[in-house]
mmCIF file of C-alpha atoms and ligand atoms in Angstrom:
data_model
loop_
_atom_site.group_PDB
_atom_site.id
_atom_site.type_symbol
_atom_site.label_atom_id
_atom_site.label_comp_id
_atom_site.label_asym_id
_atom_site.label_seq_id
_atom_site.Cartn_x
_atom_site.Cartn_y
_atom_site.Cartn_z
ATOM 1 C CA MET A 1 0.017 0.070 0.108
ATOM 2 C CA ILE A 2 1.521 3.198 -1.186
ATOM 3 C CA LYS A 3 0.580 6.305 0.779
ATOM 4 C CA ILE A 4 0.829 9.546 -1.060
ATOM 5 C CA LYS A 5 1.173 12.797 1.020
ATOM 6 C CA LYS A 6 1.003 16.177 -0.856
ATOM 7 C CA PHE A 7 2.259 19.521 0.373
ATOM 8 C CA VAL A 8 1.342 22.712 -1.449
ATOM 9 C CA VAL A 9 4.586 24.754 -0.949
ATOM 10 C CA ASN A 10 6.416 27.946 -1.791
ATOM 11 C CA PRO A 11 5.169 31.148 -3.485
ATOM 12 C CA LEU A 12 4.462 29.345 -6.705
ATOM 13 C CA GLN A 13 2.119 26.836 -5.027
ATOM 14 C CA GLU A 14 3.935 23.916 -6.136
ATOM 15 C CA ASN A 15 2.938 20.326 -5.169
ATOM 16 C CA SER A 16 5.603 18.357 -3.449
ATOM 17 C CA TYR A 17 5.044 14.807 -2.661
ATOM 18 C CA ILE A 18 6.193 12.182 0.004
ATOM 19 C CA LEU A 19 5.442 8.499 -1.042
ATOM 20 C CA SER A 20 5.740 5.874 1.504
ATOM 21 C CA ASP A 21 4.836 2.300 1.799
ATOM 22 C CA GLU A 22 4.195 -0.338 4.408
ATOM 23 C CA THR A 23 8.003 -0.793 5.123
ATOM 24 C CA GLY A 24 8.253 2.953 6.307
ATOM 25 C CA GLU A 25 10.439 4.018 3.479
ATOM 26 C CA CYS A 26 9.793 7.053 1.636
ATOM 27 C CA ILE A 27 10.879 9.278 -1.190
ATOM 28 C CA PHE A 28 10.348 12.915 -2.005
ATOM 29 C CA ILE A 29 9.113 13.942 -5.251
ATOM 30 C CA ASP A 30 9.825 17.547 -6.484
ATOM 31 C CA PRO A 31 10.638 19.286 -3.086
ATOM 32 C CA GLY A 32 9.865 22.797 -3.217
ATOM 33 C CA PHE A 33 10.069 23.550 0.458
ATOM 34 C CA PHE A 34 10.969 27.177 0.726
ATOM 35 C CA TYR A 35 9.986 28.636 4.141
ATOM 36 C CA GLU A 36 11.190 27.566 7.525
ATOM 37 C CA GLU A 37 7.497 26.565 8.483
ATOM 38 C CA GLU A 38 7.613 24.232 5.352
ATOM 39 C CA HIS A 39 10.723 22.614 6.673
ATOM 40 C CA ASP A 40 9.325 22.275 10.235
ATOM 41 C CA GLU A 41 6.081 20.583 8.549
ATOM 42 C CA ILE A 42 8.331 17.896 6.836
ATOM 43 C CA ARG A 43 10.396 17.101 9.969
ATOM 44 C CA GLU A 44 7.027 16.714 11.848
ATOM 45 C CA TYR A 45 5.530 14.454 9.235
ATOM 46 C CA ILE A 46 8.551 12.404 8.821
ATOM 47 C CA SER A 47 9.126 11.677 12.559
ATOM 48 C CA GLU A 48 5.236 11.390 13.343
ATOM 49 C CA ASN A 49 4.950 8.675 10.790
ATOM 50 C CA ASN A 50 8.289 7.135 11.579
ATOM 51 C CA LEU A 51 9.551 7.363 8.071
ATOM 52 C CA LYS A 52 12.868 6.507 6.687
ATOM 53 C CA PRO A 53 13.690 8.903 3.837
ATOM 54 C CA LYS A 54 15.656 7.019 0.991
ATOM 55 C CA LYS A 55 15.929 9.649 -1.742
ATOM 56 C CA ILE A 56 14.713 12.659 -3.600
ATOM 57 C CA THR A 57 13.343 11.833 -7.156
ATOM 58 C CA ASN A 58 12.507 15.004 -9.414
ATOM 59 C CA THR A 59 10.133 15.030 -12.401
ATOM 60 C CA HIS A 60 12.287 17.851 -13.713
ATOM 61 C CA CYS A 61 14.538 20.744 -12.184
ATOM 62 C CA HIS A 62 12.783 23.972 -12.475
ATOM 63 C CA PHE A 63 13.504 26.109 -9.453
ATOM 64 C CA ASP A 64 10.273 25.777 -7.842
ATOM 65 C CA HIS A 65 10.611 21.992 -7.742
ATOM 66 C CA ILE A 66 14.094 22.065 -6.140
ATOM 67 C CA MET A 67 13.942 24.730 -3.513
ATOM 68 C CA GLY A 68 14.021 22.076 -0.628
ATOM 69 C CA VAL A 69 16.744 19.716 -2.245
ATOM 70 C CA GLU A 70 19.510 21.148 0.083
ATOM 71 C CA PHE A 71 17.422 21.108 3.040
ATOM 72 C CA LEU A 72 16.534 17.568 2.490
ATOM 73 C CA ARG A 73 20.162 16.606 1.623
ATOM 74 C CA SER A 74 21.475 18.135 5.007
ATOM 75 C CA GLU A 75 18.529 16.853 7.158
ATOM 76 C CA TYR A 76 18.437 13.204 5.920
ATOM 77 C CA GLN A 77 21.651 12.623 3.877
ATOM 78 C CA ILE A 78 19.691 11.573 0.872
ATOM 79 C CA PRO A 79 20.689 11.672 -2.898
ATOM 80 C CA LEU A 80 18.996 13.552 -5.744
ATOM 81 C CA PHE A 81 17.729 11.509 -8.744
ATOM 82 C CA ALA A 82 16.757 13.277 -11.995
ATOM 83 C CA HIS A 83 17.112 12.997 -15.794
ATOM 84 C CA PRO A 84 20.446 14.002 -17.340
ATOM 85 C CA ASP A 85 18.803 16.437 -19.643
ATOM 86 C CA ASP A 86 17.517 18.559 -16.698
ATOM 87 C CA ALA A 87 21.209 18.842 -15.111
ATOM 88 C CA PHE A 88 21.605 22.274 -16.605
ATOM 89 C CA TRP A 89 18.651 23.680 -14.622
ATOM 90 C CA ILE A 90 20.417 22.825 -11.460
ATOM 91 C CA GLU A 91 23.510 24.834 -12.560
ATOM 92 C CA ARG A 92 21.115 27.798 -13.279
ATOM 93 C CA ALA A 93 19.090 27.444 -10.090
ATOM 94 C CA ILE A 94 20.187 30.902 -8.813
ATOM 95 C CA ASP A 95 19.532 32.662 -12.305
ATOM 96 C CA GLN A 96 16.150 30.857 -12.444
ATOM 97 C CA GLY A 97 15.101 32.240 -9.219
ATOM 98 C CA GLN A 98 16.194 35.604 -10.130
ATOM 99 C CA MET A 99 14.047 35.650 -13.311
ATOM 100 C CA PHE A 100 11.056 35.137 -10.994
ATOM 101 C CA GLY A 101 12.275 37.531 -8.235
ATOM 102 C CA PHE A 102 13.502 34.975 -5.606
ATOM 103 C CA ASP A 103 16.609 34.645 -3.731
ATOM 104 C CA MET A 104 17.679 30.808 -4.396
ATOM 105 C CA GLN A 105 20.444 29.375 -2.592
ATOM 106 C CA PRO A 106 22.839 27.184 -4.941
ATOM 107 C CA VAL A 107 21.819 23.578 -5.498
ATOM 108 C CA ASN A 108 24.587 20.833 -5.875
ATOM 109 C CA PRO A 109 24.686 18.676 -8.818
ATOM 110 C CA ILE A 110 22.225 15.759 -9.372
ATOM 111 C CA ASP A 111 23.656 12.623 -7.415
ATOM 112 C CA ALA A 112 22.335 10.004 -9.574
ATOM 113 C CA LEU A 113 21.123 10.336 -13.300
ATOM 114 C CA PHE A 114 18.049 8.361 -14.456
ATOM 115 C CA LYS A 115 18.937 5.620 -17.071
ATOM 116 C CA GLU A 116 16.834 4.339 -19.531
ATOM 117 C CA GLY A 117 14.461 1.568 -18.225
ATOM 118 C CA GLU A 118 15.319 2.300 -14.693
ATOM 119 C CA LYS A 119 12.758 2.138 -12.014
ATOM 120 C CA VAL A 120 12.412 4.192 -8.711
ATOM 121 C CA LYS A 121 12.552 1.869 -6.097
ATOM 122 C CA PHE A 122 11.937 2.171 -2.243
ATOM 123 C CA GLY A 123 10.492 -0.525 0.316
ATOM 124 C CA ASN A 124 8.361 -2.905 -1.618
ATOM 125 C CA THR A 125 7.546 -0.414 -4.116
ATOM 126 C CA GLU A 126 8.436 0.236 -7.894
ATOM 127 C CA LEU A 127 7.581 3.206 -9.981
ATOM 128 C CA GLU A 128 8.022 3.207 -13.814
ATOM 129 C CA ILE A 129 9.869 6.039 -15.338
ATOM 130 C CA PHE A 130 8.675 7.645 -18.587
ATOM 131 C CA HIS A 131 10.702 10.424 -20.286
ATOM 132 C CA VAL A 132 8.143 12.948 -21.529
ATOM 133 C CA PRO A 133 10.054 16.209 -22.648
ATOM 134 C CA GLY A 134 8.551 19.476 -23.896
ATOM 135 C CA HIS A 135 7.986 21.421 -20.654
ATOM 136 C CA SER A 136 11.535 20.662 -19.852
ATOM 137 C CA PRO A 137 14.015 18.516 -21.842
ATOM 138 C CA GLY A 138 14.618 16.193 -18.941
ATOM 139 C CA HIS A 139 11.071 15.890 -17.628
ATOM 140 C CA VAL A 140 10.023 12.453 -16.472
ATOM 141 C CA VAL A 141 6.790 11.079 -14.813
ATOM 142 C CA PHE A 142 6.545 8.292 -12.288
ATOM 143 C CA TYR A 143 3.831 5.586 -12.873
ATOM 144 C CA SER A 144 2.498 2.915 -10.525
ATOM 145 C CA ARG A 145 0.924 0.168 -12.588
ATOM 146 C CA ASN A 146 -0.397 -1.699 -9.387
ATOM 147 C CA ASN A 147 -1.788 1.286 -7.753
ATOM 148 C CA ASP A 148 -3.072 3.256 -10.912
ATOM 149 C CA PHE A 149 -1.425 6.440 -10.533
ATOM 150 C CA LEU A 150 1.007 8.998 -12.252
ATOM 151 C CA ILE A 151 3.131 11.604 -10.707
ATOM 152 C CA ALA A 152 3.060 13.939 -13.645
ATOM 153 C CA GLY A 153 4.974 17.054 -12.686
ATOM 154 C CA ASP A 154 4.392 19.965 -14.951
ATOM 155 C CA VAL A 155 3.573 17.888 -18.195
ATOM 156 C CA LEU A 156 -0.197 17.625 -17.363
ATOM 157 C CA PHE A 157 -2.572 19.563 -15.241
ATOM 158 C CA TYR A 158 -6.366 19.485 -14.596
ATOM 159 C CA GLY A 159 -7.477 21.038 -17.825
ATOM 160 C CA SER A 160 -4.275 22.297 -18.917
ATOM 161 C CA ILE A 161 -0.548 21.461 -19.989
ATOM 162 C CA GLY A 162 2.805 22.747 -18.792
ATOM 163 C CA ARG A 163 4.103 25.855 -20.285
ATOM 164 C CA THR A 164 6.673 25.414 -23.148
ATOM 165 C CA ASP A 165 8.093 28.944 -23.443
ATOM 166 C CA LEU A 166 11.064 28.318 -21.162
ATOM 167 C CA PRO A 167 14.622 27.261 -22.375
ATOM 168 C CA GLY A 168 14.510 23.670 -23.721
ATOM 169 C CA GLY A 169 10.530 23.803 -24.019
ATOM 170 C CA ASN A 170 8.776 22.333 -27.111
ATOM 171 C CA HIS A 171 4.994 22.411 -27.598
ATOM 172 C CA GLN A 172 4.580 19.743 -29.998
ATOM 173 C CA GLN A 173 6.918 17.498 -28.215
ATOM 174 C CA LEU A 174 4.773 17.721 -25.087
ATOM 175 C CA ILE A 175 1.512 17.125 -26.903
ATOM 176 C CA SER A 176 2.878 14.025 -28.617
ATOM 177 C CA GLY A 177 4.442 12.648 -25.414
ATOM 178 C CA ILE A 178 1.225 13.016 -23.474
ATOM 179 C CA LYS A 179 -0.866 11.520 -26.330
ATOM 180 C CA ASP A 180 1.646 8.624 -27.157
ATOM 181 C CA GLN A 181 2.884 7.565 -23.875
ATOM 182 C CA LEU A 182 0.331 8.706 -21.175
ATOM 183 C CA PHE A 183 -2.833 8.302 -22.859
ATOM 184 C CA LYS A 184 -1.859 4.661 -23.681
ATOM 185 C CA LEU A 185 -2.237 4.096 -19.815
ATOM 186 C CA PRO A 186 -5.699 3.118 -18.378
ATOM 187 C CA ASP A 187 -8.261 5.946 -18.197
ATOM 188 C CA GLU A 188 -8.882 5.500 -14.405
ATOM 189 C CA THR A 189 -5.240 6.386 -13.766
ATOM 190 C CA LYS A 190 -5.094 9.136 -11.159
ATOM 191 C CA VAL A 191 -2.795 12.101 -11.933
ATOM 192 C CA TYR A 192 -0.972 13.903 -9.428
ATOM 193 C CA CYS A 193 0.056 17.173 -10.927
ATOM 194 C CA GLY A 194 2.990 19.605 -10.165
ATOM 195 C CA HIS A 195 0.560 22.390 -9.563
ATOM 196 C CA GLY A 196 -3.188 22.367 -8.770
ATOM 197 C CA PRO A 197 -5.704 19.626 -8.174
ATOM 198 C CA GLU A 198 -5.499 15.922 -9.056
ATOM 199 C CA THR A 199 -7.171 14.558 -12.277
ATOM 200 C CA THR A 200 -7.525 11.289 -14.160
ATOM 201 C CA LEU A 201 -6.209 10.451 -17.552
ATOM 202 C CA GLY A 202 -9.688 9.614 -18.829
ATOM 203 C CA PHE A 203 -10.950 13.137 -17.834
ATOM 204 C CA GLU A 204 -8.209 14.824 -19.557
ATOM 205 C CA LYS A 205 -8.465 12.715 -22.664
ATOM 206 C CA THR A 206 -12.232 13.950 -23.083
ATOM 207 C CA ASN A 207 -11.863 17.476 -21.585
ATOM 208 C CA ASN A 208 -8.677 18.914 -21.724
ATOM 209 C CA PRO A 209 -8.808 21.821 -24.547
ATOM 210 C CA PHE A 210 -5.121 21.275 -25.385
ATOM 211 C CA LEU A 211 -5.381 17.602 -26.217
ATOM 212 C CA THR A 212 -8.857 16.824 -27.572
HETATM 213 ZN ZN1 ZN B 1 8.304 23.349 -14.338
#
């Protein structure tokens, strides 16, 4: 049984997730924790639930999804996993922040790059990784076949899709990635987005104006 805990964090209202299973092991996905109160909330959640943090796995490395990486590294001594094509965003963390008016601290390089066919593993859990570029060149999504859910980052939102005007963005690539990879999965798949509420693939197939 996988438990998904969502935190809406930082001034960009980014969704950060903690996934845990019956073993007590957990992973962080897209930690955007920015404020001291957000750090406290995480410490509390981890200790109250007796969780053992294993790693950080990012869908992509835009600044609002990596603001909490160094906090987690120093708090729990865990590595950051991400796709190699998004490594340049980590190097540009401070510039990225400035573009949006934020004082970002430097973020150290990715510790482990996702390889073709690799899965995210913790406890008894395995998540498949799909590379879906377009919002960002190294954007991946995490899929649980057994539990029918998808962590979609900024690829797909309730009624919308990710912006493609940032460096490395590509609108056509994003649309075909969603249609060719994600829409092949079951309609009932629940989608946890990088911003905003959850949705399902079936709902987006019929209602999303960018994809119908
Ligand atoms: Zn993004």
